Coordinates of C-alpha atoms in Angstrom, one line a residue:
Chain A
X1 CA 5.8 7.5 -11.6
X2 CA 4.6 10.6 -12.9
X3 CA 0.8 11.1 -12.1
X4 CA -1.7 10.6 -14.9
X5 CA -4.7 12.1 -13.1
X6 CA -4.0 15.6 -11.4
X7 CA -5.1 16.6 -8.2
X8 CA -7.7 19.0 -9.3
X9 CA -9.4 15.9 -11.2
X10 CA -9.2 13.7 -8.0
X11 CA -10.8 16.5 -5.7
X12 CA -13.8 16.5 -8.1
X13 CA -14.2 12.6 -8.1
X14 CA -13.9 12.8 -4.1
X15 CA -16.6 15.2 -4.0
X16 CA -19.1 13.3 -6.3
X17 CA -18.0 10.1 -4.0
X18 CA -19.1 12.3 -0.8
X19 CA -22.3 12.6 -2.6
X20 CA -22.7 8.9 -3.1
X21 CA -21.5 8.5 -6.9
X22 CA -19.9 5.1 -7.5
X23 CA -18.9 5.9 -10.8
X24 CA -16.6 8.6 -9.3
X25 CA -15.4 6.1 -6.6
X26 CA -14.4 3.7 -9.9
X27 CA -12.6 6.7 -11.3
X28 CA -10.8 7.2 -7.9
X29 CA -10.0 3.7 -7.7
X30 CA -8.6 3.3 -11.3
X31 CA -6.4 6.5 -10.5
X32 CA -5.2 5.3 -6.8
X33 CA -5.3 1.8 -6.4
X34 CA -2.0 0.9 -7.9
X35 CA -0.4 3.7 -5.7
X36 CA -2.0 2.2 -2.5
X37 CA -1.1 -1.0 -3.6
X38 CA 2.5 -0.5 -4.3
X39 CA 2.7 1.8 -1.1
X40 CA 1.4 -1.3 1.1
X41 CA 3.7 -3.6 -0.7
X42 CA 6.7 -1.4 -0.1
X43 CA 6.4 -1.8 3.6
X44 CA 4.4 -5.2 4.0
X45 CA 5.9 -7.2 1.2
X46 CA 3.0 -9.5 0.7
X47 CA 0.6 -9.1 -2.1
X48 CA -2.5 -10.5 -0.6
X49 CA -2.0 -8.1 2.3
X50 CA -1.4 -5.2 0.0
X51 CA -4.6 -6.2 -1.9
X52 CA -6.5 -6.2 1.5
X53 CA -5.2 -2.6 2.1
X54 CA -6.5 -1.3 -1.1
X55 CA -10.0 -2.8 -0.5
X56 CA -10.1 -1.1 3.0
X57 CA -8.8 2.2 2.1
X58 CA -11.2 2.5 -0.7
X59 CA -14.2 1.6 1.5
X60 CA -12.8 4.2 4.0
X61 CA -12.5 6.7 1.1
X62 CA -16.3 5.9 0.1
X63 CA -17.3 6.2 3.8
X64 CA -15.4 9.5 4.8
X65 CA -15.0 11.4 1.3
X66 CA -16.7 14.4 3.0
X67 CA -14.3 14.6 5.6
X68 CA -11.6 15.4 3.2
X69 CA -10.4 18.8 4.2
X70 CA -8.2 19.8 1.1
X71 CA -5.1 20.7 3.4
X72 CA -3.2 18.1 1.4
X73 CA -3.5 16.4 -2.0
X74 CA -6.0 13.7 -2.3
X75 CA -3.1 11.2 -3.0
X76 CA -1.3 12.4 0.2
X77 CA -4.6 12.2 2.2
X78 CA -5.2 8.6 0.8
X79 CA -1.9 7.2 1.4
X80 CA -2.3 8.8 5.0
X81 CA -5.3 6.5 5.6
X82 CA -3.2 3.5 3.8
X83 CA -0.5 4.3 6.2
X84 CA -2.7 3.9 9.2
X85 CA -3.9 0.5 7.8
X86 CA -0.7 -1.0 6.7
X87 CA 0.6 -0.2 10.3
X88 CA -2.5 -1.9 11.9
X89 CA -1.5 -5.1 9.9
X90 CA 2.0 -4.6 10.6
X91 CA 1.3 -4.4 14.4
X92 CA -1.3 -7.3 14.2
X93 CA 1.0 -9.8 12.5
X94 CA 4.4 -11.3 12.7
X95 CA 6.2 -8.0 12.4
X96 CA 5.7 -7.0 15.9
X97 CA 9.1 -8.5 16.6
X98 CA 11.1 -7.0 13.7
X99 CA 12.4 -3.7 13.8
X100 CA 11.2 -1.4 10.9
X101 CA 14.8 0.1 10.6
X102 CA 16.7 -3.0 10.8
X103 CA 18.6 -4.4 7.4
X104 CA 17.0 -7.7 6.5
X105 CA 19.3 -10.7 6.4
X106 CA 21.2 -10.6 2.9
X107 CA 19.8 -12.6 0.2
X108 CA 23.2 -13.9 -1.5
X109 CA 23.8 -12.0 -4.8
X110 CA 24.8 -15.4 -6.6
X111 CA 21.2 -16.3 -5.7
X112 CA 19.6 -13.4 -7.4
X113 CA 22.1 -13.6 -10.3
X114 CA 21.5 -17.5 -10.8
X115 CA 17.7 -16.7 -11.1
X116 CA 18.2 -14.9 -14.2
X117 CA 18.6 -15.7 -18.0
X118 CA 22.0 -17.1 -19.1
X119 CA 23.6 -15.1 -21.6
X120 CA 24.0 -17.8 -24.3
X121 CA 20.2 -17.8 -24.4
X122 CA 19.1 -14.3 -24.5
X123 CA 22.0 -12.4 -25.5
X124 CA 24.9 -11.0 -23.1
X125 CA 23.2 -7.5 -23.0
X126 CA 19.9 -8.3 -22.2
X127 CA 21.0 -11.0 -19.6
X128 CA 23.2 -8.4 -17.7
X129 CA 20.4 -5.9 -17.7
X130 CA 18.0 -8.6 -16.4
X131 CA 20.6 -9.8 -13.7
X132 CA 21.1 -6.1 -12.9
X133 CA 17.3 -5.7 -12.2
X134 CA 17.1 -9.0 -10.3
X135 CA 20.1 -7.8 -8.2
X136 CA 18.2 -4.3 -7.7
X137 CA 15.3 -6.3 -6.6
X138 CA 17.2 -8.4 -4.2
X139 CA 18.8 -5.2 -2.5
X140 CA 15.4 -3.8 -2.5
X141 CA 14.1 -6.7 -0.5
X142 CA 17.0 -6.2 2.0
X143 CA 16.1 -2.6 2.9
X144 CA 14.5 -1.9 6.3
X145 CA 10.8 -1.6 5.3
X146 CA 10.6 1.9 6.6
X147 CA 13.4 3.2 4.4
X148 CA 11.8 1.5 1.5
X149 CA 8.5 3.0 2.1
X150 CA 10.1 6.5 2.2
X151 CA 12.4 5.8 -0.8
X152 CA 9.1 4.6 -2.7
X153 CA 7.2 7.8 -1.7
X154 CA 10.2 10.2 -2.8
X155 CA 11.1 8.6 -6.1
X156 CA 8.2 6.7 -7.3
X157 CA 5.5 8.7 -6.1
X158 CA 7.7 11.8 -6.2
X159 CA 6.1 13.3 -2.9
X160 CA 7.9 16.2 -1.5
X161 CA 9.5 15.3 1.7
X162 CA 6.7 17.4 3.7
X163 CA 4.0 15.4 2.2
X164 CA 5.9 12.0 3.0
X165 CA 6.0 13.0 6.6
X166 CA 2.3 13.6 6.8
X167 CA 1.8 10.4 5.1
X168 CA 4.2 8.5 7.3
X169 CA 3.0 10.6 10.6
X170 CA 6.7 11.4 11.6
X171 CA 8.9 14.3 11.3
X172 CA 10.5 15.5 8.0
X173 CA 13.8 14.8 9.3
X174 CA 13.2 11.4 9.9
X175 CA 11.9 11.3 6.0
X176 CA 15.5 13.0 5.0
X177 CA 17.2 10.4 7.2
X178 CA 15.4 7.2 6.0
X179 CA 15.9 8.3 2.3
X180 CA 19.6 9.0 2.7
X181 CA 20.2 5.9 4.4
X182 CA 17.9 3.9 1.8
X183 CA 19.7 5.5 -1.0
X184 CA 23.3 4.9 0.4
X185 CA 22.5 1.3 1.0
X186 CA 21.1 0.6 -2.4
X187 CA 24.4 2.4 -3.8
X188 CA 26.6 0.1 -1.6
X189 CA 24.6 -3.2 -2.2
X190 CA 24.6 -2.4 -6.1
X191 CA 28.3 -1.6 -6.1
X192 CA 28.9 -4.8 -4.4
X193 CA 27.5 -6.6 -7.3
X194 CA 29.1 -4.7 -10.0
X195 CA 32.6 -5.5 -8.2
X196 CA 31.4 -9.2 -8.3
X197 CA 30.7 -9.1 -12.1
X198 CA 34.0 -7.4 -12.5
X199 CA 35.9 -10.2 -10.7
Chain B
X1 CA 8.8 23.0 -3.7
X2 CA 11.2 21.9 -0.9
X3 CA 12.6 24.0 1.9
X4 CA 15.9 23.3 0.9
X5 CA 15.6 24.4 -2.6
X6 CA 14.1 27.7 -1.3
X7 CA 17.6 28.5 0.5
X8 CA 20.3 29.8 -1.8
X9 CA 23.4 27.8 -0.8
X10 CA 27.0 28.9 -1.4
X11 CA 28.3 27.6 -4.7
X12 CA 31.1 25.3 -3.2
X13 CA 28.4 23.6 -0.6
X14 CA 27.4 20.3 -2.2
X15 CA 23.4 20.3 -2.8
X16 CA 21.5 17.9 -0.5
X17 CA 19.3 15.1 -1.4
X18 CA 16.0 17.0 -1.1
X19 CA 17.1 19.5 -3.6
X20 CA 18.6 16.9 -6.0
X21 CA 15.2 15.1 -5.9
X22 CA 13.3 18.3 -6.2
X23 CA 15.6 19.1 -9.2
X24 CA 14.9 15.6 -10.8
X25 CA 11.1 15.9 -10.5
X26 CA 11.0 19.6 -12.0
X27 CA 9.7 20.8 -8.5
X28 CA 12.1 23.8 -8.3
X29 CA 11.3 27.3 -8.7
X30 CA 12.8 29.2 -11.6
X31 CA 15.2 30.8 -9.2
X32 CA 16.3 27.9 -7.3
X33 CA 16.5 26.1 -10.6
X34 CA 19.0 28.6 -12.0
X35 CA 21.1 28.4 -8.7
X36 CA 21.1 24.7 -8.9
X37 CA 22.2 24.6 -12.5
X38 CA 25.2 27.0 -11.7
X39 CA 26.2 24.7 -9.2
X40 CA 26.0 21.5 -11.2
X41 CA 27.9 23.1 -13.8
X42 CA 30.9 23.2 -11.6
X43 CA 30.5 20.4 -9.3
X44 CA 31.4 16.6 -10.4
X45 CA 30.2 15.1 -7.2
X46 CA 26.7 16.7 -7.4
X47 CA 26.5 15.9 -11.1
X48 CA 27.2 12.3 -10.5
X49 CA 24.7 12.4 -7.5
X50 CA 22.0 13.6 -9.7
X51 CA 22.9 10.8 -12.4
X52 CA 22.7 8.1 -9.6
X53 CA 19.5 9.5 -8.3
X54 CA 18.0 9.2 -11.9
X55 CA 19.1 5.7 -12.3
X56 CA 17.8 4.7 -8.9
X57 CA 14.5 6.5 -9.7
X58 CA 14.1 4.4 -13.1
X59 CA 15.1 1.2 -11.5
X60 CA 12.3 1.7 -8.6
X61 CA 9.8 2.8 -11.2
X62 CA 10.5 -0.2 -13.3
X63 CA 10.4 -2.5 -10.3
X64 CA 7.3 -1.3 -9.0
X65 CA 5.5 -0.8 -12.3
X66 CA 5.0 -4.6 -12.4
X67 CA 3.1 -4.7 -9.6
X68 CA -0.7 -4.3 -9.5
X69 CA -3.8 -4.9 -7.5
X70 CA -5.8 -8.2 -8.2
X71 CA -8.5 -7.9 -10.6
X72 CA -11.0 -9.1 -8.2
X73 CA -10.0 -6.4 -5.4
X74 CA -12.4 -4.0 -7.1
X75 CA -15.2 -6.5 -6.8
X76 CA -14.7 -6.8 -3.1
X77 CA -14.8 -3.0 -2.9
X78 CA -18.0 -2.8 -4.6
X79 CA -19.7 -5.5 -2.4
X80 CA -18.2 -3.9 0.8
X81 CA -19.7 -0.5 -0.1
X82 CA -23.2 -1.9 -0.9
X83 CA -23.2 -3.2 2.6
X84 CA -22.2 0.4 3.9
X85 CA -24.1 2.4 1.4
X86 CA -26.3 4.0 4.1
X87 CA -23.1 5.1 5.9
X88 CA -21.7 7.5 3.6
X89 CA -20.6 10.9 5.5
X90 CA -22.3 13.7 3.8
X91 CA -20.2 16.5 2.3
X92 CA -19.8 19.1 5.4
X93 CA -17.4 21.5 7.0
X94 CA -15.1 20.0 9.3
X95 CA -16.0 20.1 13.0
X96 CA -13.8 21.8 15.5
X97 CA -11.4 19.6 17.2
X98 CA -13.0 19.6 20.6
X99 CA -16.4 18.6 19.0
X100 CA -14.9 16.0 16.8
X101 CA -12.9 14.4 19.5
X102 CA -16.0 14.2 21.8
X103 CA -18.0 12.6 18.7
X104 CA -14.9 10.2 18.1
X105 CA -15.1 9.1 21.8
X106 CA -18.7 8.6 21.8
X107 CA -18.9 6.6 18.7
X108 CA -15.7 4.6 19.9
X109 CA -17.8 3.7 23.2
X110 CA -20.6 2.7 21.5
X111 CA -19.1 0.7 19.0
X112 CA -17.1 -1.0 21.6
X113 CA -20.1 -1.9 23.7
X114 CA -22.0 -3.1 20.5
X115 CA -19.1 -5.5 19.7
X116 CA -18.8 -6.8 23.1
X117 CA -22.6 -7.6 23.3
X118 CA -22.4 -9.3 20.0
X119 CA -19.2 -11.3 21.2
X120 CA -20.9 -12.4 24.4
X121 CA -24.2 -13.5 22.7
X122 CA -22.1 -15.4 20.0
X123 CA -20.0 -16.8 22.7
X124 CA -23.0 -18.2 24.5
X125 CA -24.7 -19.3 21.6
X126 CA -21.8 -21.4 20.4
X127 CA -21.1 -23.1 23.6
X128 CA -24.7 -24.2 23.5
X129 CA -24.8 -25.1 19.8
X130 CA -21.4 -25.4 18.6
X131 CA -22.3 -23.1 15.8
X132 CA -21.8 -18.9 15.3
X133 CA -25.1 -17.3 15.2
X134 CA -26.8 -16.0 12.1
X135 CA -27.9 -12.5 12.1
X136 CA -30.7 -11.4 10.2
X137 CA -28.4 -9.9 7.3
X138 CA -26.6 -13.3 7.2
X139 CA -29.5 -15.2 6.1
X140 CA -29.5 -13.5 2.9
X141 CA -26.0 -14.0 2.3
X142 CA -24.3 -16.4 -0.1
X143 CA -21.9 -19.1 1.2
X144 CA -19.0 -21.3 0.2
X145 CA -17.9 -24.4 2.1
X146 CA -14.1 -24.9 2.3
X147 CA -11.7 -27.4 3.8
X148 CA -8.3 -25.8 4.5
X149 CA -5.1 -27.1 3.6
X150 CA -3.2 -28.8 6.7
X151 CA -0.5 -26.4 5.9
X152 CA -2.6 -23.5 6.4
X153 CA -2.1 -21.6 9.7
X154 CA -4.4 -19.1 11.4
X155 CA -2.7 -16.2 10.1
X156 CA -2.8 -17.4 6.6
X157 CA -6.3 -18.2 7.0
X158 CA -7.2 -14.8 8.3
X159 CA -5.4 -13.1 5.6
X160 CA -7.1 -15.0 3.1
X161 CA -10.7 -14.5 4.7
X162 CA -9.9 -10.5 4.7
X163 CA -8.5 -10.7 1.3
X164 CA -11.8 -12.2 -0.2
X165 CA -14.1 -10.4 2.2
X166 CA -15.4 -13.6 3.6
X167 CA -16.4 -14.4 7.1
X168 CA -16.2 -17.5 9.2
X169 CA -19.8 -18.4 9.7
X170 CA -19.9 -22.1 10.9
X171 CA -17.9 -25.4 11.2
X172 CA -16.2 -27.5 11.1
X173 CA -18.6 -30.1 10.0
X174 CA -17.8 -34.1 10.1
X175 CA -15.6 -33.7 7.1
X176 CA -13.6 -30.6 8.4
X177 CA -15.2 -28.1 6.2
X178 CA -16.1 -24.6 7.3
X179 CA -19.0 -22.6 6.0
X180 CA -17.6 -19.1 4.9
X181 CA -20.0 -16.1 4.3
X182 CA -19.6 -13.7 1.3
X183 CA -19.7 -10.1 2.0
X184 CA -23.5 -8.9 2.2
X185 CA -24.8 -7.8 -1.4
X186 CA -22.5 -10.3 -3.1
X187 CA -24.2 -11.6 -6.3
X188 CA -24.0 -14.9 -7.9
X189 CA -21.4 -13.8 -10.5
X190 CA -19.1 -13.0 -7.4
X191 CA -20.0 -16.2 -5.7
X192 CA -18.6 -18.1 -8.8
X193 CA -15.6 -15.8 -9.1
X194 CA -14.8 -16.2 -5.4
X195 CA -15.3 -20.0 -5.7
X196 CA -12.9 -20.2 -8.8
X197 CA -10.1 -18.0 -7.0
X198 CA -10.3 -20.0 -3.8
X199 CA -10.0 -23.5 -5.6
X200 CA -6.8 -22.0 -7.2
X201 CA -5.1 -21.2 -3.7
X202 CA -2.7 -23.5 -2.1
X203 CA -4.3 -22.8 1.5
X204 CA -7.8 -24.3 0.4
X205 CA -7.9 -28.3 0.1
X206 CA -11.4 -28.1 -1.4
X207 CA -14.1 -25.5 -1.8
X208 CA -17.9 -26.3 -2.5
X209 CA -21.1 -24.6 -3.0
X210 CA -23.6 -25.6 -0.4

């Protein structure tokens, strides 16, 4: 999603937050909370936990706005904070036994398709699009969380690889590898769905 | 701009993913863009890769556009910053690395010591009375009594409490209810909103005001 608020505006609000301005914090919240939430969701896949991350990150932004050094964009800085919070939740909860880069058990494509509207009701084209999106969602859910998160940052937040590496606290080559594998997996998963529809 | 896009590649080599994404998102310099466009005119595989990437980006954006933070999250942030209003870090130049680590170490040690002290005191008092102690600030906090559904496990309950900024204050009473404290500074409106939200949660069998 292209950013509706540019970085210079975010920096002004952040400076105002550092001076104790709660209205500026509200502006920052409106601009950044959806990104923080979706970023957390891309790893944790749990809306309640993602809400908790938004809350914690914004409180930390309020407390530590004065520590922003301006070496990266405000979004990169905030998502970096979010990443640490997400990983705390990840380690604390059931994920400690789950490998970050392991593909999850496949959700059968039939199941994804059966949850879509029947062509007779909504029209064949609309149903196909909906089925396609349902199948896309199913494929995305199977992606290893670390790859899904890198893909989210690259294609939804449109962050350069170097900034993704900064957010995820990993080498740029790891980002490249994760995005590459994520994209390949999604292509293969969707191709399998198309083959199934063609039969 | 990406490192990949800075490098002029031979026309026959395929474009790498980072360059294709940068191209898709208009992050290439003029020179790199001209080079990429020249390559795309000749290379069907890279053109197709770009089309596939654009499609993937659209589907991902459509998927995530449907997800938003819960409306009450801002209220939680407000309540929590009210509690921390005096702890805002003033705008200042960054400390040197060595000083920062010394400061962090000292703070961490102090926090750990304070937490341990409180935990020990609470454990003692709980042992004596069966209830958690109330701090001075907790006397002013608003409370809700809840009975958790039998299916709610400890992890779910912990997540739920964190989600609404609640802390387990005391309980269970003879009816199996726990007293939950709202964040310091939470007002009557937040209390009613939280109560209403809790009553809709499957993890909560019953939610009452004291």
